[in-house]
Coordinates of C-alpha atoms and ligand atoms in Angstrom, one line a residue:
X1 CA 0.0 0.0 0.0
X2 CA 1.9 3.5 -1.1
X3 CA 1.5 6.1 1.5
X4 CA -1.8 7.8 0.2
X5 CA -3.6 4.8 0.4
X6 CA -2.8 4.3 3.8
X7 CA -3.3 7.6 5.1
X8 CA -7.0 6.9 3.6
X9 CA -7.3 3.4 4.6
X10 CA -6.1 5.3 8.7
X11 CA -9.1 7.8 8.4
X12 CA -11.7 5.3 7.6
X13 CA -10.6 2.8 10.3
X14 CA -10.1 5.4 12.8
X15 CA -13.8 6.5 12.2
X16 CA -14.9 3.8 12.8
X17 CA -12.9 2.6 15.9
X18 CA -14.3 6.4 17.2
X19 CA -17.9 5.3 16.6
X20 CA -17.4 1.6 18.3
X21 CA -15.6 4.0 21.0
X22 CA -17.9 6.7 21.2
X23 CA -21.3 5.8 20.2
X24 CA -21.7 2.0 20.6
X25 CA -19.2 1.4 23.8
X26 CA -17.8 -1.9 22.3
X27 CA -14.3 -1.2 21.0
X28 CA -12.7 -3.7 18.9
X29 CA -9.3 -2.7 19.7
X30 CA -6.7 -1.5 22.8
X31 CA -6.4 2.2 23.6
X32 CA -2.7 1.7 22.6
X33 CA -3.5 0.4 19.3
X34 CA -5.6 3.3 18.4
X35 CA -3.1 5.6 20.0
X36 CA -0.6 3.8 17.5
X37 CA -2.4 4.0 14.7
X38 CA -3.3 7.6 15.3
X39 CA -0.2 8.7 15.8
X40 CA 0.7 7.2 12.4
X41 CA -2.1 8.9 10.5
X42 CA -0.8 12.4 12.0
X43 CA 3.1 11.4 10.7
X44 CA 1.5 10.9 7.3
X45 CA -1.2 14.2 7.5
X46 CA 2.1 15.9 8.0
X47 CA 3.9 14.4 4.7
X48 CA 0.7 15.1 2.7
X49 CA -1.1 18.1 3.6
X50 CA -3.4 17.9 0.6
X51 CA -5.0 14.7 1.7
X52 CA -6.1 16.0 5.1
X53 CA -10.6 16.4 4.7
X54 CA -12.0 18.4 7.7
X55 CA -13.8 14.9 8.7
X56 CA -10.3 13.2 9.2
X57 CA -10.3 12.0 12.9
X58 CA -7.0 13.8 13.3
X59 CA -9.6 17.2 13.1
X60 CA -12.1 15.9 15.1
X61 CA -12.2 15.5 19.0
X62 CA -14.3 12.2 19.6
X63 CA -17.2 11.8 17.9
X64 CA -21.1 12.2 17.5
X65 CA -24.3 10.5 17.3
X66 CA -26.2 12.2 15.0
X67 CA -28.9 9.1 14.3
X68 CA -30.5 9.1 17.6
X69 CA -32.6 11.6 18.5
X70 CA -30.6 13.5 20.6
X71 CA -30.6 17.5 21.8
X72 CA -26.6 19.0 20.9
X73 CA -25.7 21.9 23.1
X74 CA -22.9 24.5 22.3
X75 CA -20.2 24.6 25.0
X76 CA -19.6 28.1 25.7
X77 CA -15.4 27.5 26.0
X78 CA -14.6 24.5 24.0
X79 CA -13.7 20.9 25.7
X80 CA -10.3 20.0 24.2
X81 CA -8.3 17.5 24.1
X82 CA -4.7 16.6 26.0
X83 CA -1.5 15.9 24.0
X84 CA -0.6 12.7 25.2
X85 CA 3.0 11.1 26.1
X86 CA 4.4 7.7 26.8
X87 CA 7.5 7.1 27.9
X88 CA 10.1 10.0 30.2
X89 CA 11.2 11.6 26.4
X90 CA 8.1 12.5 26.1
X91 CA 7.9 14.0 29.5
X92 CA 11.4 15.8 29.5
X93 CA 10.4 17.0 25.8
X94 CA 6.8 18.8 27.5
X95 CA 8.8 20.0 30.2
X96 CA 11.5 21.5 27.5
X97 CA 8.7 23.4 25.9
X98 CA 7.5 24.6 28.7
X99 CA 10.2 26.1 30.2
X100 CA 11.3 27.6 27.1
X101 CA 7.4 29.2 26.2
X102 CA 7.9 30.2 29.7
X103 CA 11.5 31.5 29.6
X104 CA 12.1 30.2 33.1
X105 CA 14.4 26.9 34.8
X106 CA 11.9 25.2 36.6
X107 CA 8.0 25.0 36.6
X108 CA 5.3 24.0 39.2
X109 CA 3.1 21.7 37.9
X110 CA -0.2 20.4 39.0
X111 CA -0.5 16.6 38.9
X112 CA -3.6 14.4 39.0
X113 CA -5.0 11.4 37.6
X114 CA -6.3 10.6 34.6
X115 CA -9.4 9.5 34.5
X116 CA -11.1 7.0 32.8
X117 CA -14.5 8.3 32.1
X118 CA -16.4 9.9 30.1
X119 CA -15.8 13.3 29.9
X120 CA -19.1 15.9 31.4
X121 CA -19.4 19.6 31.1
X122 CA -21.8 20.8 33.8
X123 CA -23.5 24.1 33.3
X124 CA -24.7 26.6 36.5
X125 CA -26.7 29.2 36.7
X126 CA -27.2 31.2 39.7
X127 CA -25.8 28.2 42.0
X128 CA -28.4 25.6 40.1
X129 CA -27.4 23.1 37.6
X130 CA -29.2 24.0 34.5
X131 CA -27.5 21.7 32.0
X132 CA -25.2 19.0 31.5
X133 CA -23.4 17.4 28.2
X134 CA -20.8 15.1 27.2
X135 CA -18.1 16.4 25.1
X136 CA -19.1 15.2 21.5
X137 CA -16.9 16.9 18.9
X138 CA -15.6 19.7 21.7
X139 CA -17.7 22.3 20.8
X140 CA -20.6 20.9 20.9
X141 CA -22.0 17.8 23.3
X142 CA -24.9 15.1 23.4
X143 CA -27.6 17.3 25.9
X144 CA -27.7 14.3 29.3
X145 CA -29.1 16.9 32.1
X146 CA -31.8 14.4 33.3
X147 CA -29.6 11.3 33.6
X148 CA -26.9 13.5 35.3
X149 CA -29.2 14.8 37.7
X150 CA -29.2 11.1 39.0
X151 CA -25.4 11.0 40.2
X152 CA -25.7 11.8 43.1
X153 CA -22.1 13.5 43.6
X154 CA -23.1 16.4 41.4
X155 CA -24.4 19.2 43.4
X156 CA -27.7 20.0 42.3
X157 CA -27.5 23.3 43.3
X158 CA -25.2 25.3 45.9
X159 CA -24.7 24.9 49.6
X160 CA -23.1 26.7 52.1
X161 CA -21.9 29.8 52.0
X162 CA -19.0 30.3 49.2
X163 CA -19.7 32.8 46.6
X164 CA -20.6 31.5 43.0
X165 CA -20.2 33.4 39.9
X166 CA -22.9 34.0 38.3
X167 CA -22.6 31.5 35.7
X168 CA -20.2 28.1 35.9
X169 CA -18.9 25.8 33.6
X170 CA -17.8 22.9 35.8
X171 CA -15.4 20.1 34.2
X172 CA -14.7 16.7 34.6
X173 CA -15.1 13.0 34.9
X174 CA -18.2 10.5 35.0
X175 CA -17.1 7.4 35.7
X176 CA -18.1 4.0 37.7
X177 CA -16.3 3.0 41.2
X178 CA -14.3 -0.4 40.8
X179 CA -16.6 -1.7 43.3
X180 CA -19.8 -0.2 41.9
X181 CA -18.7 -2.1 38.7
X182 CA -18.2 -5.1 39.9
X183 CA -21.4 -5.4 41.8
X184 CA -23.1 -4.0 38.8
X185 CA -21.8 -6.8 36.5
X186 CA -22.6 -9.1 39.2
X187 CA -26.2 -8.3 38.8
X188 CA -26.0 -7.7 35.0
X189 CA -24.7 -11.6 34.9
X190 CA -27.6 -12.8 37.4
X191 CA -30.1 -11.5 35.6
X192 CA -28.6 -13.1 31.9
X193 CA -28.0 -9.3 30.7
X194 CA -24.5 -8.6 28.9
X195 CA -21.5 -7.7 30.9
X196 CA -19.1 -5.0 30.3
X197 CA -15.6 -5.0 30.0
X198 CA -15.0 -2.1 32.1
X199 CA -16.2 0.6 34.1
X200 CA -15.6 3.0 31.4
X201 CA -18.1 1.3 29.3
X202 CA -20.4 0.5 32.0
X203 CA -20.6 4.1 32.6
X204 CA -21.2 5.1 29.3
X205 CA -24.0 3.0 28.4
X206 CA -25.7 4.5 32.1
X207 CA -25.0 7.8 30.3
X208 CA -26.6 7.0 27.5
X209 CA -29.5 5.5 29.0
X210 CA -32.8 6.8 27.3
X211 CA -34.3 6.6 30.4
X212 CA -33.1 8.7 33.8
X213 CA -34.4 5.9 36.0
X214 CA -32.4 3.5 34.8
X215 CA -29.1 5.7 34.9
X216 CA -30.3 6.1 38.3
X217 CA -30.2 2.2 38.7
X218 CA -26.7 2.3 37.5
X219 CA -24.1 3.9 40.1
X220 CA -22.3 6.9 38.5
X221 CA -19.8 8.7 40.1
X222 CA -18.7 12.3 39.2
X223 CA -14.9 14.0 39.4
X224 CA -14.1 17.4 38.5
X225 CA -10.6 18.6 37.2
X226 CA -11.7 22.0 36.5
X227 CA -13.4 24.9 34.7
X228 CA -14.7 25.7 31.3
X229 CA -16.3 29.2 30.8
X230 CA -17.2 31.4 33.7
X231 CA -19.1 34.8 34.6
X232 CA -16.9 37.2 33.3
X233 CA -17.2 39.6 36.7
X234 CA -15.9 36.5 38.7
X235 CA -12.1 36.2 39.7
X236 CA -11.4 32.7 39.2
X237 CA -8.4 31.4 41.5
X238 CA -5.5 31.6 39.7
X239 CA -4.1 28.4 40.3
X240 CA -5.2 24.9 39.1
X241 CA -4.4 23.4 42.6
X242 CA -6.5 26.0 44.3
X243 CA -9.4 25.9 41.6
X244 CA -9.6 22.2 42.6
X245 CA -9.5 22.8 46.2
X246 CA -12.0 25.7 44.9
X247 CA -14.5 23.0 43.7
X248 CA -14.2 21.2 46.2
X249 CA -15.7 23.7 48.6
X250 CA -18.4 24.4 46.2
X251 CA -19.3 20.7 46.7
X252 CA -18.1 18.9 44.0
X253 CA -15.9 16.1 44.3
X254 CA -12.3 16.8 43.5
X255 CA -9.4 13.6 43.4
X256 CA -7.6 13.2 46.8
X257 CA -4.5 12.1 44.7
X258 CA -3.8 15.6 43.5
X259 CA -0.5 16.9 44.1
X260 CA 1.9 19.7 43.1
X261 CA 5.4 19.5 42.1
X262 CA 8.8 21.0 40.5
X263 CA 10.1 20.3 37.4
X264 CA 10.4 17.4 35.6
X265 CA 11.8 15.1 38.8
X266 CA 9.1 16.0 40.3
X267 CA 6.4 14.6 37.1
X268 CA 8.3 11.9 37.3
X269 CA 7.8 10.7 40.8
X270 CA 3.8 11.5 40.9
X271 CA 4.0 9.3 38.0
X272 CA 5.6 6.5 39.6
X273 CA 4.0 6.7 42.8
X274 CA 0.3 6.7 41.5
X275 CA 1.6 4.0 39.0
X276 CA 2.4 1.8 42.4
X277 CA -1.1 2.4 43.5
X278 CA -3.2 2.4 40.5
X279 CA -4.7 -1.2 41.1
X280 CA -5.5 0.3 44.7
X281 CA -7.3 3.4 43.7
X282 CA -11.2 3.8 44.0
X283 CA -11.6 3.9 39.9
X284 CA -9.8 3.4 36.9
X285 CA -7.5 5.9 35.6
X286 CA -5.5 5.2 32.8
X287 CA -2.4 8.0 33.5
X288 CA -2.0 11.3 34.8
X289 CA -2.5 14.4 33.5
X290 CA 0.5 17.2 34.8
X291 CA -1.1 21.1 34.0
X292 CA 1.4 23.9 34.6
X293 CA 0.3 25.4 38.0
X294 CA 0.0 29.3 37.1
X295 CA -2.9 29.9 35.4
X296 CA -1.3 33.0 33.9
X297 CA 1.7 31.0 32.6
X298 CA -1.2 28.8 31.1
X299 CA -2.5 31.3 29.6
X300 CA 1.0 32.5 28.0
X301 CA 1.5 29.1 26.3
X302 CA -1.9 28.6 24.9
X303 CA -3.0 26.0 22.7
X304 CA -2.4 23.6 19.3
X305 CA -5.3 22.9 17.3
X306 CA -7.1 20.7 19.7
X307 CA -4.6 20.3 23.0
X308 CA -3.6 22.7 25.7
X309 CA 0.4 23.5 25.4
X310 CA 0.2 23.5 29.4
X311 CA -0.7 20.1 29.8
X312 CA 0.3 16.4 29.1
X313 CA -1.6 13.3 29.4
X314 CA 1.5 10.8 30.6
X315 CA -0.3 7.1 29.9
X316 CA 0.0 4.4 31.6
X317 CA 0.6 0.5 30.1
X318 CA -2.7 -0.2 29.3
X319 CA -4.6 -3.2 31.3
X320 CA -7.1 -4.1 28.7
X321 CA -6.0 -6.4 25.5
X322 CA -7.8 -8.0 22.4
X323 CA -6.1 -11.2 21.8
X324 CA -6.6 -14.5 20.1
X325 CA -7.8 -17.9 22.5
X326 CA -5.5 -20.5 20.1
X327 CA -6.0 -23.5 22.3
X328 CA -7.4 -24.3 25.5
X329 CA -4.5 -26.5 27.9
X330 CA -6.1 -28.3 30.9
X331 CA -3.3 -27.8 34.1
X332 CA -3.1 -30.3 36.8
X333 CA -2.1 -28.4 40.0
X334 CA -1.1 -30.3 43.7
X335 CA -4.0 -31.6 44.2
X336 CA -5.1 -32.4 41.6
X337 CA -7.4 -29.8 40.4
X338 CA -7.6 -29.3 36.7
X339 CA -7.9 -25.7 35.9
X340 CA -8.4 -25.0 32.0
X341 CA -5.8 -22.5 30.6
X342 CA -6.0 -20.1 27.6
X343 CA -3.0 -20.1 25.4
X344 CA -3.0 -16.9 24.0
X345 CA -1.5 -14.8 21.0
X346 CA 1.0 -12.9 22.7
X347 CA -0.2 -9.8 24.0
X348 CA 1.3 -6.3 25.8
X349 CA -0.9 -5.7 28.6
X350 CA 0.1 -4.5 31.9
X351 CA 3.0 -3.6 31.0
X352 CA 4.2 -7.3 30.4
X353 CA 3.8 -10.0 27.7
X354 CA 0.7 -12.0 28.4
X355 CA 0.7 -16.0 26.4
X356 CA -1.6 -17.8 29.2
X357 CA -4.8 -16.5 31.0
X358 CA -6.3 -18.9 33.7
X359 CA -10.3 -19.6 33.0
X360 CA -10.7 -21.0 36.4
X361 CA -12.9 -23.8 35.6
X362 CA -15.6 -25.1 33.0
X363 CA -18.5 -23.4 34.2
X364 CA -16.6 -19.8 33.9
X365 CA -15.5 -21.0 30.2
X366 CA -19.5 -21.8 29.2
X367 CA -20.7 -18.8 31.4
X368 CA -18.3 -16.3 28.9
X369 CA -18.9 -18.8 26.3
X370 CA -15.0 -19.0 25.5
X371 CA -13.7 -21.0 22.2
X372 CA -10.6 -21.5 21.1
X373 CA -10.2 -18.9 17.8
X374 CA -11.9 -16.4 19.6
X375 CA -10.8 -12.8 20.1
X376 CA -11.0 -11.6 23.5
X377 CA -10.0 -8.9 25.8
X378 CA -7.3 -9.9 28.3
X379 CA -7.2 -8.2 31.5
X380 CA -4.6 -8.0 33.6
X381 CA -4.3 -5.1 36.4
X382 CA -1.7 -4.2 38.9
X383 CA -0.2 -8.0 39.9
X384 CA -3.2 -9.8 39.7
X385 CA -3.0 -12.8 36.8
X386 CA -4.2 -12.6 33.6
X387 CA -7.6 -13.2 33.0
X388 CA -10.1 -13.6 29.9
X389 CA -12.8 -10.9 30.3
X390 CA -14.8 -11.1 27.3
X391 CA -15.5 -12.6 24.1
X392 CA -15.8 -10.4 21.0
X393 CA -18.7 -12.3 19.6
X394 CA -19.1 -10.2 16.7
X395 CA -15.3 -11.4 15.5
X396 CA -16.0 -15.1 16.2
X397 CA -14.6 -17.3 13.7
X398 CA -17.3 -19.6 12.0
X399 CA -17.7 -23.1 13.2
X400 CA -16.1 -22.6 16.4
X401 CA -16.7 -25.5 19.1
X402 CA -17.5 -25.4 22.9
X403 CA -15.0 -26.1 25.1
X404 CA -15.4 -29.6 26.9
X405 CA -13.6 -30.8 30.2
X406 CA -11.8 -34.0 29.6
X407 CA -13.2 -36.9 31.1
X408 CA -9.3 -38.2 32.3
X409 CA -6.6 -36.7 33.8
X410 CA -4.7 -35.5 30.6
X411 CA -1.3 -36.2 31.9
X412 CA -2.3 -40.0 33.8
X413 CA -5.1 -40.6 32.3
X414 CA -6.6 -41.4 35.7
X415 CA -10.7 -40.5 35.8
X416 CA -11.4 -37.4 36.8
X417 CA -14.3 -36.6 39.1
X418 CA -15.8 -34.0 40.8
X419 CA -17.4 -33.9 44.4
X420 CA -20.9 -32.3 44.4
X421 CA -20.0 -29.4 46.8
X422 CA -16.7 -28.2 44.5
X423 CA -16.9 -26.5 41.1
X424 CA -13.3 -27.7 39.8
X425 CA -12.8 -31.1 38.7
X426 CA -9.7 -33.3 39.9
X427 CA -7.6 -36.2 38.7
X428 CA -8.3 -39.2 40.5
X429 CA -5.1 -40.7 40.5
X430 CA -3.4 -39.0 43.5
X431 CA 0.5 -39.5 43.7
X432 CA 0.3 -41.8 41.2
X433 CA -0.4 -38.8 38.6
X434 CA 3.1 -37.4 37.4
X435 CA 1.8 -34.1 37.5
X436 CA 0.6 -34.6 41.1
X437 CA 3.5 -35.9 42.3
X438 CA 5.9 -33.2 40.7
X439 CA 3.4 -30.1 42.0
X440 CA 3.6 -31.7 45.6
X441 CA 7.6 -32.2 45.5
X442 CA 7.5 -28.6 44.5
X443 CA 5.5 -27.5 47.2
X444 CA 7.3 -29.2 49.6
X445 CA 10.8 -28.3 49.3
X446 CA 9.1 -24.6 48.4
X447 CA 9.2 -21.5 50.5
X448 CA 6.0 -22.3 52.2
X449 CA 7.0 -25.2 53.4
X450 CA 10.5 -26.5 53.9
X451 CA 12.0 -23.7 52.0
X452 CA 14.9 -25.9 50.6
X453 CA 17.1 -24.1 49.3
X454 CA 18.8 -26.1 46.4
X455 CA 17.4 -29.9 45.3
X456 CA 19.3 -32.1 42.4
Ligands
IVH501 S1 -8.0 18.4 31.6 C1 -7.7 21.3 28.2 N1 -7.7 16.7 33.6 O1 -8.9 13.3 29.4 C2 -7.5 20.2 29.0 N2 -8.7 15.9 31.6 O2 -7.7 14.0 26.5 C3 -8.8 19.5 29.4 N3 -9.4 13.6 31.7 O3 -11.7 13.3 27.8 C4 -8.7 18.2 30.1 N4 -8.8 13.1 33.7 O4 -12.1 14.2 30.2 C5 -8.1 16.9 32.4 N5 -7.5 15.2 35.5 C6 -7.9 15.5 34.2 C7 -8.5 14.4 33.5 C8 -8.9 14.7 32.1 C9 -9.3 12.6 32.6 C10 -9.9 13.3 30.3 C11 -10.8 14.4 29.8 C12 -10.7 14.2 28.3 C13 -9.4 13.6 28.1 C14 -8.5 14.6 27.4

């Protein structure tokens, strides 16, 4: 394919990835892919400025809905976008620019997490929430003040006793508590409804929701990270630290995690450190977001098409895959107990290479209906083992067949049986059973138990 093509072939795929993002909440491919492939249509936009259409997804800032039946509200300041880095070049390089648009040595920054949400713009009049939208395009959002006014973090209208312009344009996050999400998919699997593969989506289809009660049904959570437009007669405070802690007297609820820091040592350890506890945090975020302190200085370095010069998104690895199921391995642990495996295409996720996922036992393979050839999304977060979270029906290969639990132990061929209170079944053949035998030696002379050091 010559480099035209592709740049065409880019816009068309990345439109639709944005609409399987954006509008249906089923993407069919990681955040890092996209972020990839992305990055690869800008490189050629840049090399062949004629072939760059005002639709190309490179021009746009997510995407819209226009088939349903839906109001679109104008922002009054737009909701942009954040230039986003990967690695520490890419932080030293934003801290470069920065102090050179700035023409100083070292620079405060403001860092928080990023969240992974959807992204809300909350309109106030006169203290009282009188309209809320998603981003859509950046200027102009999908209208959702009904099912917003059912999250229950977002004030309704003020409280207590601090001043409020006259008009607000409060920014930030909706998003789903890990906990909330895991009860909700919980209930979603009890009651033979589809799952989701993260709170992300699970919040956005509760956005999305036609109807308010059932948002309400669905918990939503709300974070803000800042200001859009504001009564012109209003002095703002003039650092992003204290707008935060700013919001946060006005009610709204504002990240505990936020912390400000010097220079580009500084980035660096908030990045590690919230890296260390990312898997313990309340909800998801998928990096952090440093914003020069000094709003003024903000102000200096203004903006690039659709991101802030002021701020960096610095990702993390993401924790999600889509890989391949090529076979299904049946492991006989100490006792035993034969746990099905997926051998998987290799995969980046979390930061490591994945090739095996546990599926615990049969029941959990016929409850995600799992075949080998499908393409699913991996999962693995913070140290916790892989695991297969989904199926990607819609990409199943045809005449694909149900995964069945061997009647034998597959390494002694011993029966295998399961006891009525258990799930798992289990070899029969005891220390008889190679595997068996080799788990328990193992075990033995392990840490846990006689913690020999060296055995020939
Ligand atoms: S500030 C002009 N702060 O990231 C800068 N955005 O690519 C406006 N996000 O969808 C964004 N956490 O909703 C900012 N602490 C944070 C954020 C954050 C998550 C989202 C935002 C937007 C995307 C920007």
């Amino acid at each position: 394919m010559d480099e035209v093509s592709r740049l065409h072939y880019l816009q068309e795929e990345l439109k639709r990835y944005n609409r399987e993002y954006h509008e249906l909440d089923a993407p069919t491919i990681p955040d890092a892919e996209y972020d990839a492939l992305y990055r690869e249509l800008v490189a050629l936009e840049i090399r062949h400025p004629d072939q760059v259409r005002a639709d190309s997804p490179t021009r746009r800032v997510g995407s819209l809905d226009l088939r349903r039946n839906v109001r679109l509200v104008q922002h009054r300041e737009p909701m942009l976008s954040l230039n986003n880095g990967f690695d520490v070049r890419d932080l030293q390089e934003f801290d470069r620019r920065v102090r050179t648009g700035l023409g100083v040595d070292e620079v405060d920054y403001c860092c928080e997490p990023k969240f992974d949400g959807l992204a809300i713009n909350l309109l106030y009049r006169g203290g009282a929430l009188v309209q809320g939208a998603t981003r859509g395009d950046g200027e102009e959002g999908e209208e959702v003040t009904a099912n917003l006014m059912t999250v229950k973090s977002i004030p309704r209208r003020r409280q207590g006793s601090e001043p409020w312009p006259e008009w607000l344009e409060v920014r930030g996050e909706v998003l789903m508590l890990k906990k909330d999400f895991e009860q909700l998919n919980r209930r979603q699997t009890g009651a033979g409804e589809r799952t989701f593969v993260n709170p992300r989506n699970a919040a956005a289809g509760a956005l999305r929701q036609l109807d308010p009660a059932e948002t309400a049904r669905r918990p939503l959570a709300f974070l803000a990270y800042g200001v859009g437009g504001c009564s012109p007669d209003f002095e703002l405070p003039d650092h992003q630290d204290a707008l935060l802690r700013w919001l946060g007297m006005l009610g709204f609820p504002v990240a505990e995690e936020v912390r400000v820091v010097q220079g580009e040592s500084g980035l660096r350890m908030f990045f590690e450190d919230l890296g260390a506890r990312r898997a313990s945090l309340p909800y998801e975020v998928d990096g952090v977001v440093y914003k020069v302190n000094a709003r003024k200085a903000q102000q200096k370095l203004g903006f690039v098409t659709r991101a802030p010069r002021f701020a960096l998104a610095h990702k993390f690895p993401a924790e999600e895959a889509l890989s391949t199921v090529e076979a299904i391995e049946v492991q006989v642990g100490r006792t035993g107990t034969l746990t099905p495996v997926a051998l998987l295409k290799p995969v980046f996720v979390g930061g490591v290479t994945v090739t095996r996922a546990t599926l615990h036992n049969d029941e959990e393979i016929r409850r995600k209906d799992i075949r080998v050839g499908d393409q699913v999304w991996v999962r693995r977060a913070g140290d916790v083992i892989p695991e297969v979270v989904k199926v990607v029906q819609e990409l199943r290969p045809a005449e694909t067949v149900a995964f069945e639990m061997p009647a034998t132990c597959p390494v002694c061929g011993s029966p295998a049986r399961r006891l009525p209170e258990e799930i798992s079944w289990r070899c029969s053949g005891g220390l008889h059973c190679p595997a068996q035998r080799k788990q328990a030696l193992l075990h033995f002379v392990g840490r846990r138990a006689m913690n020999v050091e060296g055995l020939g």
